[in-house]
Coordinates of C-alpha atoms in Angstrom, one line a residue:
X1 CA -14.9 17.8 2.6
X2 CA -12.6 18.7 5.5
X3 CA -9.0 18.3 4.3
X4 CA -5.8 18.3 6.5
X5 CA -2.3 19.1 5.4
X6 CA 0.8 17.9 7.3
X7 CA 3.2 20.8 8.0
X8 CA 6.4 20.6 6.0
X9 CA 8.4 20.8 9.3
X10 CA 7.4 17.3 10.0
X11 CA 9.6 16.1 7.2
X12 CA 12.5 18.4 7.9
X13 CA 14.9 15.8 9.4
X14 CA 14.7 13.0 6.9
X15 CA 18.3 12.9 5.8
X16 CA 17.7 9.8 3.7
X17 CA 14.8 11.3 1.7
X18 CA 16.5 14.2 -0.1
X19 CA 14.0 14.3 -3.0
X20 CA 12.4 17.6 -4.3
X21 CA 8.6 17.6 -3.7
X22 CA 6.2 18.0 -6.6
X23 CA 2.5 18.8 -6.1
X24 CA -0.6 18.4 -8.2
X25 CA -4.1 19.7 -7.4
X26 CA -7.0 17.4 -8.3
X27 CA -10.8 17.6 -7.8
X28 CA -11.7 15.7 -4.7
X29 CA -15.1 14.9 -6.2
X30 CA -17.2 17.3 -4.1
X31 CA -15.9 20.6 -5.4
X32 CA -13.0 20.7 -3.0
X33 CA -9.3 20.3 -4.0
X34 CA -6.8 17.7 -3.0
X35 CA -3.1 18.3 -3.2
X36 CA -1.2 15.1 -4.1
X37 CA 2.6 14.9 -3.6
X38 CA 5.0 12.9 -5.7
X39 CA 8.8 12.7 -6.2
X40 CA 10.2 12.8 -9.7
X41 CA 13.8 11.7 -10.1
X42 CA 15.9 10.8 -13.1
X43 CA 16.2 11.9 -16.7
X44 CA 12.9 13.4 -17.9
X45 CA 13.3 11.6 -21.2
X46 CA 14.0 8.2 -19.6
X47 CA 11.4 5.4 -19.3
X48 CA 9.0 6.0 -16.4
X49 CA 8.6 3.7 -13.4
X50 CA 5.6 4.7 -11.4
X51 CA 6.0 3.3 -7.8
X52 CA 2.9 3.1 -5.7
X53 CA 3.0 2.5 -1.9
X54 CA 0.3 1.0 0.2
X55 CA -1.1 1.2 3.8
X56 CA 0.2 2.6 6.2
X57 CA 3.4 3.7 4.4
X58 CA 4.2 6.5 2.0
X59 CA 6.8 7.3 -0.8
X60 CA 9.5 7.1 1.8
X61 CA 9.2 3.4 1.3
X62 CA 11.0 3.8 -2.1
X63 CA 13.9 5.9 -0.9
X64 CA 16.4 3.0 -1.3
X65 CA 15.1 2.0 -4.7
X66 CA 15.0 5.5 -6.3
X67 CA 18.8 5.9 -6.7
X68 CA 19.2 2.4 -7.9
X69 CA 16.5 2.7 -10.6
X70 CA 17.8 6.2 -11.6
X71 CA 21.3 4.8 -12.0
X72 CA 19.8 2.1 -14.3
X73 CA 18.6 4.8 -16.6
X74 CA 15.0 5.1 -15.5
X75 CA 12.8 8.0 -14.3
X76 CA 11.1 7.3 -11.0
X77 CA 7.7 8.8 -10.1
X78 CA 6.6 8.0 -6.6
X79 CA 3.4 9.6 -5.3
X80 CA 1.9 9.7 -1.9
X81 CA -1.7 8.4 -1.9
X82 CA -4.3 10.9 -0.5
X83 CA -4.3 10.4 3.3
X84 CA -0.6 9.5 3.4
X85 CA 2.9 11.1 3.3
X86 CA 3.0 14.7 2.1
X87 CA -0.3 14.5 0.3
X88 CA -3.5 16.0 1.7
X89 CA -5.5 14.0 4.1
X90 CA -9.3 13.9 4.0
X91 CA -10.5 14.0 7.6
X92 CA -13.6 11.7 7.6
X93 CA -14.0 8.0 7.3
X94 CA -16.6 8.2 4.6
X95 CA -14.1 10.1 2.4
X96 CA -12.1 7.0 1.9
X97 CA -13.1 4.2 -0.4
X98 CA -11.4 2.0 -2.9
X99 CA -13.1 3.9 -5.7
X100 CA -12.2 7.3 -4.3
X101 CA -8.5 6.4 -4.3
X102 CA -8.7 5.1 -7.9
X103 CA -10.5 8.2 -9.0
X104 CA -8.1 10.6 -7.2
X105 CA -5.0 8.9 -8.6
X106 CA -6.5 8.7 -12.1
X107 CA -7.0 12.5 -12.0
X108 CA -3.5 12.9 -10.8
X109 CA -2.2 10.7 -13.6
X110 CA -4.1 12.7 -16.3
X111 CA -3.0 16.1 -14.8
X112 CA 0.6 15.1 -15.1
X113 CA 0.1 13.4 -18.5
X114 CA 2.5 10.6 -17.8
X115 CA 2.7 7.9 -20.5
X116 CA 4.6 4.7 -21.5
X117 CA 4.6 3.8 -17.8
X118 CA 5.9 0.7 -16.1
X119 CA 3.9 0.6 -12.8
X120 CA 5.2 -1.1 -9.7
X121 CA 2.5 -1.6 -7.0
X122 CA 2.7 -3.1 -3.6
X123 CA -0.1 -3.6 -1.0
X124 CA -2.8 -1.0 -1.8
X125 CA -0.4 0.4 -4.4
X126 CA -1.3 -2.8 -6.4
X127 CA -5.0 -2.7 -5.7
X128 CA -5.2 0.9 -6.8
X129 CA -2.6 0.7 -9.5
X130 CA -4.2 -2.2 -11.3
X131 CA -7.5 -0.3 -11.4
X132 CA -5.6 2.7 -12.8
X133 CA -4.3 0.5 -15.6
X134 CA -7.9 -0.6 -16.4
X135 CA -9.1 3.0 -16.5
X136 CA -6.1 4.4 -18.5
X137 CA -4.7 1.5 -20.5
X138 CA -3.1 3.7 -23.1
X139 CA -0.8 5.2 -20.5
X140 CA 0.8 1.9 -19.4
X141 CA 3.4 -0.1 -21.2
X142 CA 4.0 -2.9 -18.7
X143 CA 3.0 -3.9 -15.1
X144 CA 5.1 -5.2 -12.1
X145 CA 3.3 -6.3 -9.0
X146 CA 4.8 -7.2 -5.6
X147 CA 3.0 -8.5 -2.5
X148 CA -0.4 -7.4 -3.6
X149 CA -3.4 -8.6 -5.5
X150 CA -6.7 -7.8 -7.2
X151 CA -9.1 -9.3 -4.6
X152 CA -12.4 -10.6 -5.8
X153 CA -14.4 -13.0 -3.6
X154 CA -17.9 -13.6 -4.9
X155 CA -18.5 -16.9 -3.3
X156 CA -18.4 -17.2 0.5
X157 CA -20.7 -18.9 2.9
X158 CA -23.2 -16.4 4.3
X159 CA -22.3 -17.6 7.9
X160 CA -18.7 -16.5 7.3
X161 CA -19.8 -13.1 5.9
X162 CA -22.1 -12.5 8.9
X163 CA -19.3 -13.5 11.3
X164 CA -16.8 -11.1 9.7
X165 CA -19.3 -8.2 9.6
X166 CA -20.3 -8.8 13.2
X167 CA -16.7 -9.0 14.4
X168 CA -15.8 -5.7 12.6
X169 CA -18.8 -3.9 14.0
X170 CA -18.9 -5.0 17.7
X171 CA -16.9 -2.0 18.9
X172 CA -14.2 -4.0 20.7
X173 CA -10.6 -3.1 20.5
X174 CA -7.9 -5.6 19.8
X175 CA -4.5 -5.4 21.5
X176 CA -1.5 -5.2 19.3
X177 CA -0.2 -8.7 20.4
X178 CA -3.5 -10.4 19.7
X179 CA -3.8 -8.9 16.3
X180 CA -0.2 -9.8 15.4
X181 CA -0.7 -13.4 16.5
X182 CA -3.6 -13.9 14.2
X183 CA -2.1 -12.1 11.2
X184 CA 1.2 -14.0 11.5
X185 CA -0.7 -17.3 11.2
X186 CA -2.5 -16.3 8.0
X187 CA -1.7 -18.7 5.2
X188 CA -2.3 -16.2 2.5
X189 CA -5.4 -16.2 0.2
X190 CA -4.2 -19.5 -1.2
X191 CA -5.2 -21.2 2.0
X192 CA -8.6 -21.8 3.5
X193 CA -10.9 -19.3 1.6
X194 CA -13.3 -19.1 4.6
X195 CA -10.6 -18.7 7.3
X196 CA -8.8 -15.9 5.5
X197 CA -11.5 -13.1 5.5
X198 CA -12.0 -13.6 9.3
X199 CA -8.2 -13.6 9.9
X200 CA -7.7 -10.5 7.9
X201 CA -10.6 -8.9 9.7
X202 CA -8.4 -8.7 12.8
X203 CA -6.1 -6.2 10.9
X204 CA -9.2 -4.3 9.7
X205 CA -10.6 -4.1 13.2
X206 CA -7.3 -3.2 14.8
X207 CA -6.7 -0.3 12.4
X208 CA -10.2 1.2 12.7
X209 CA -10.7 0.8 16.4
X210 CA -7.3 2.3 17.3
X211 CA -7.8 6.1 17.0
X212 CA -4.1 6.7 17.5
X213 CA -2.9 3.9 15.2
X214 CA 0.8 3.4 15.9
X215 CA 1.9 3.7 12.3
X216 CA 5.6 4.2 12.9
X217 CA 5.9 1.5 15.6
X218 CA 4.0 -1.0 13.3
X219 CA 6.4 -0.2 10.4
X220 CA 9.4 -0.8 12.6
X221 CA 8.0 -4.2 13.5
X222 CA 7.2 -5.1 9.9
X223 CA 10.5 -4.0 8.4
X224 CA 13.3 -4.7 10.9
X225 CA 11.9 -6.2 14.1
X226 CA 13.8 -4.8 17.1
X227 CA 15.0 -7.0 19.9
X228 CA 12.2 -8.5 21.9
X229 CA 12.8 -6.4 25.0
X230 CA 12.6 -3.2 22.9
X231 CA 9.2 -4.2 21.6
X232 CA 7.7 -5.5 24.8
X233 CA 8.5 -2.5 26.9
X234 CA 6.4 0.0 24.9
X235 CA 3.7 -2.6 24.3
X236 CA 3.5 -3.3 28.1
X237 CA 3.2 0.5 28.8
X238 CA 0.5 0.8 26.1
X239 CA -1.5 -2.1 27.6
X240 CA -1.3 -1.3 31.3
X241 CA -1.0 2.5 31.3
X242 CA -2.9 3.4 28.2
X243 CA 0.0 5.3 26.7
X244 CA 0.4 5.6 22.9
X245 CA 2.8 3.4 21.1
X246 CA 5.5 5.6 19.7
X247 CA 8.3 4.7 17.3
X248 CA 11.6 3.9 18.9
X249 CA 13.9 4.3 15.9
X250 CA 14.6 7.0 13.2
X251 CA 13.0 4.6 10.7
X252 CA 9.7 4.5 12.7
X253 CA 9.7 8.2 13.2
X254 CA 10.0 8.8 9.5
X255 CA 6.9 6.6 8.9
X256 CA 5.1 8.5 11.7
X257 CA 6.1 11.9 10.3
X258 CA 3.0 12.4 8.1
X259 CA 0.7 12.2 11.2
X260 CA 1.1 15.1 13.7
X261 CA -1.8 13.8 15.7
X262 CA -4.5 11.1 15.5
X263 CA -6.9 13.3 13.4
X264 CA -4.4 12.9 10.4
X265 CA -4.6 9.1 10.5
X266 CA -8.0 8.5 9.0
X267 CA -6.6 7.1 5.8
X268 CA -4.5 4.3 7.4
X269 CA -7.3 3.5 9.8
X270 CA -10.1 3.4 7.2
X271 CA -8.5 1.8 4.1
X272 CA -8.0 -1.8 5.4
X273 CA -11.8 -2.1 5.7
X274 CA -12.1 -1.2 2.0
X275 CA -10.2 -4.4 0.9
X276 CA -12.9 -6.4 -0.9
X277 CA -12.6 -9.7 1.0
X278 CA -16.4 -10.4 1.1
X279 CA -18.9 -10.8 -1.7
X280 CA -20.9 -8.0 -0.1
X281 CA -18.2 -5.4 -0.6
X282 CA -19.2 -2.4 -2.8
X283 CA -16.2 -2.7 -5.1
X284 CA -17.1 -6.1 -6.3
X285 CA -18.6 -4.9 -9.7
X286 CA -15.5 -2.8 -10.4
X287 CA -13.2 -5.7 -9.4
X288 CA -15.2 -8.1 -11.7
X289 CA -14.7 -5.6 -14.6
X290 CA -11.0 -5.3 -13.8
X291 CA -10.5 -9.1 -13.9
X292 CA -12.3 -9.3 -17.2
X293 CA -9.8 -6.7 -18.5
X294 CA -6.7 -8.4 -17.2
X295 CA -7.8 -11.8 -18.5
X296 CA -7.2 -10.2 -21.9
X297 CA -4.2 -8.1 -21.0
X298 CA -1.2 -9.1 -23.1
X299 CA 1.3 -6.4 -22.2
X300 CA 4.3 -7.6 -20.2
X301 CA 3.2 -8.4 -16.6
X302 CA 5.8 -9.4 -14.0
X303 CA 5.3 -10.7 -10.4
X304 CA 8.0 -10.1 -7.7
X305 CA 6.8 -11.4 -4.4
X306 CA 8.2 -12.7 -1.1
X307 CA 7.7 -16.1 0.5
X308 CA 7.5 -14.8 4.0
X309 CA 4.6 -12.4 3.7
X310 CA 1.6 -14.0 5.5
X311 CA -0.9 -11.6 3.9
X312 CA -0.1 -12.0 0.2
X313 CA 1.9 -15.2 0.2
X314 CA 0.9 -17.2 -3.0
X315 CA -1.1 -14.4 -4.6
X316 CA 1.3 -14.3 -7.5
X317 CA -0.4 -17.5 -8.6
X318 CA -3.7 -15.5 -9.1
X319 CA -1.9 -13.6 -11.9
X320 CA 0.5 -16.0 -13.5
X321 CA -1.2 -17.9 -16.2
X322 CA -4.5 -16.0 -15.9
X323 CA -3.1 -12.7 -17.2
X324 CA -1.8 -13.4 -20.8
X325 CA 1.0 -10.9 -20.3
X326 CA 2.6 -13.0 -17.5
X327 CA 3.5 -15.7 -20.0
X328 CA 7.3 -16.2 -20.3
X329 CA 8.2 -13.5 -17.8
X330 CA 11.0 -13.9 -15.2
X331 CA 8.7 -14.0 -12.1
X332 CA 10.4 -14.3 -8.8
X333 CA 9.5 -15.1 -5.2
X334 CA 12.2 -13.9 -2.9
X335 CA 12.7 -16.1 0.2
X336 CA 12.9 -13.2 2.7
X337 CA 11.7 -9.6 2.7
X338 CA 8.4 -9.6 4.6
X339 CA 5.4 -7.5 3.4
X340 CA 7.4 -4.3 2.8
X341 CA 9.8 -5.9 0.4
X342 CA 11.0 -2.4 -0.8
X343 CA 12.9 -2.1 2.5
X344 CA 14.6 -5.5 2.6
X345 CA 14.7 -6.5 -1.1
X346 CA 15.4 -3.1 -2.6
X347 CA 18.4 -4.2 -4.6
X348 CA 16.8 -7.3 -6.0
X349 CA 13.6 -5.5 -6.8
X350 CA 15.4 -2.6 -8.5
X351 CA 17.5 -4.9 -10.6
X352 CA 14.6 -7.0 -11.6
X353 CA 12.5 -4.0 -12.6
X354 CA 15.3 -2.4 -14.6
X355 CA 16.1 -5.7 -16.4
X356 CA 12.4 -6.2 -17.2
X357 CA 12.1 -2.8 -18.8
X358 CA 15.3 -3.0 -20.7
X359 CA 14.4 -6.5 -22.0
X360 CA 11.1 -5.3 -23.2
X361 CA 12.4 -2.2 -25.0

């Protein structure tokens, strides 16, 4: 396996990310070694909150929450998934799968011997984190999920499956505006079960068919949309002149920092296609096993979602009532916050997580 490593200098000017790096070497599964980065802040004897990010972000997403959680008496562990942040980046598409990420992070967890964990997962951090709980239940005391899910779609008309697969594979490239229009209209998985996989396929296709995926620029738009003219100018240049979309704020540059050039972006490009939205996806057996586990899971399980995330809106209902541990918990749906709720709801999230842990102790 070819593995890339982002130079430390790329992270040298992040004044709002002052955390000491920690590194763990794990077996990549083919005899090579992956170095996984994490931050570790707070009293080493305090209760652990394991914060997992998703795609295309990294642990920088938790920089606002870390001091709030630490001041509440908690120890915060926030790793970078392989392919993201300061962690190593496998260079080939076939290196990335849902199962590979679960296995890599499971080895990382065992190597660090963390226990009595409260896990908070968002986006892929939830998909991967929930599977880590299944594989290592003795290490987890409670679960918090935000804007994520445990997707399992075993019944879908074959015509829809064929349509999605053909759309993904036709080689065409989507413009950023056309992708955004479709994604912004998604009703969330609680809507039309046949329309959602095809709608989400626009994000999958955009990511894979954009070799220089504009990670920083996308994060700027998702977190704090700039004024329309500031967005449209670089989009127009990209469309008409073929230039790359570059971040236009320090925030966007921080999210672009892990990727010195397009060869480092295989993780953000490849992972969306691994979301199991179809009954033909290879992770369906493992997802079925995971749901059987969580239907018996009676440890405390809290949902903290936002109402304005088109991708995961309503997904809290797939957990509440179905997972025994959700019973009687103070679940919340914040009215605003978008998909990356750690950026815009960091205070509410941190308070809710701290109260949840303190109330369960």
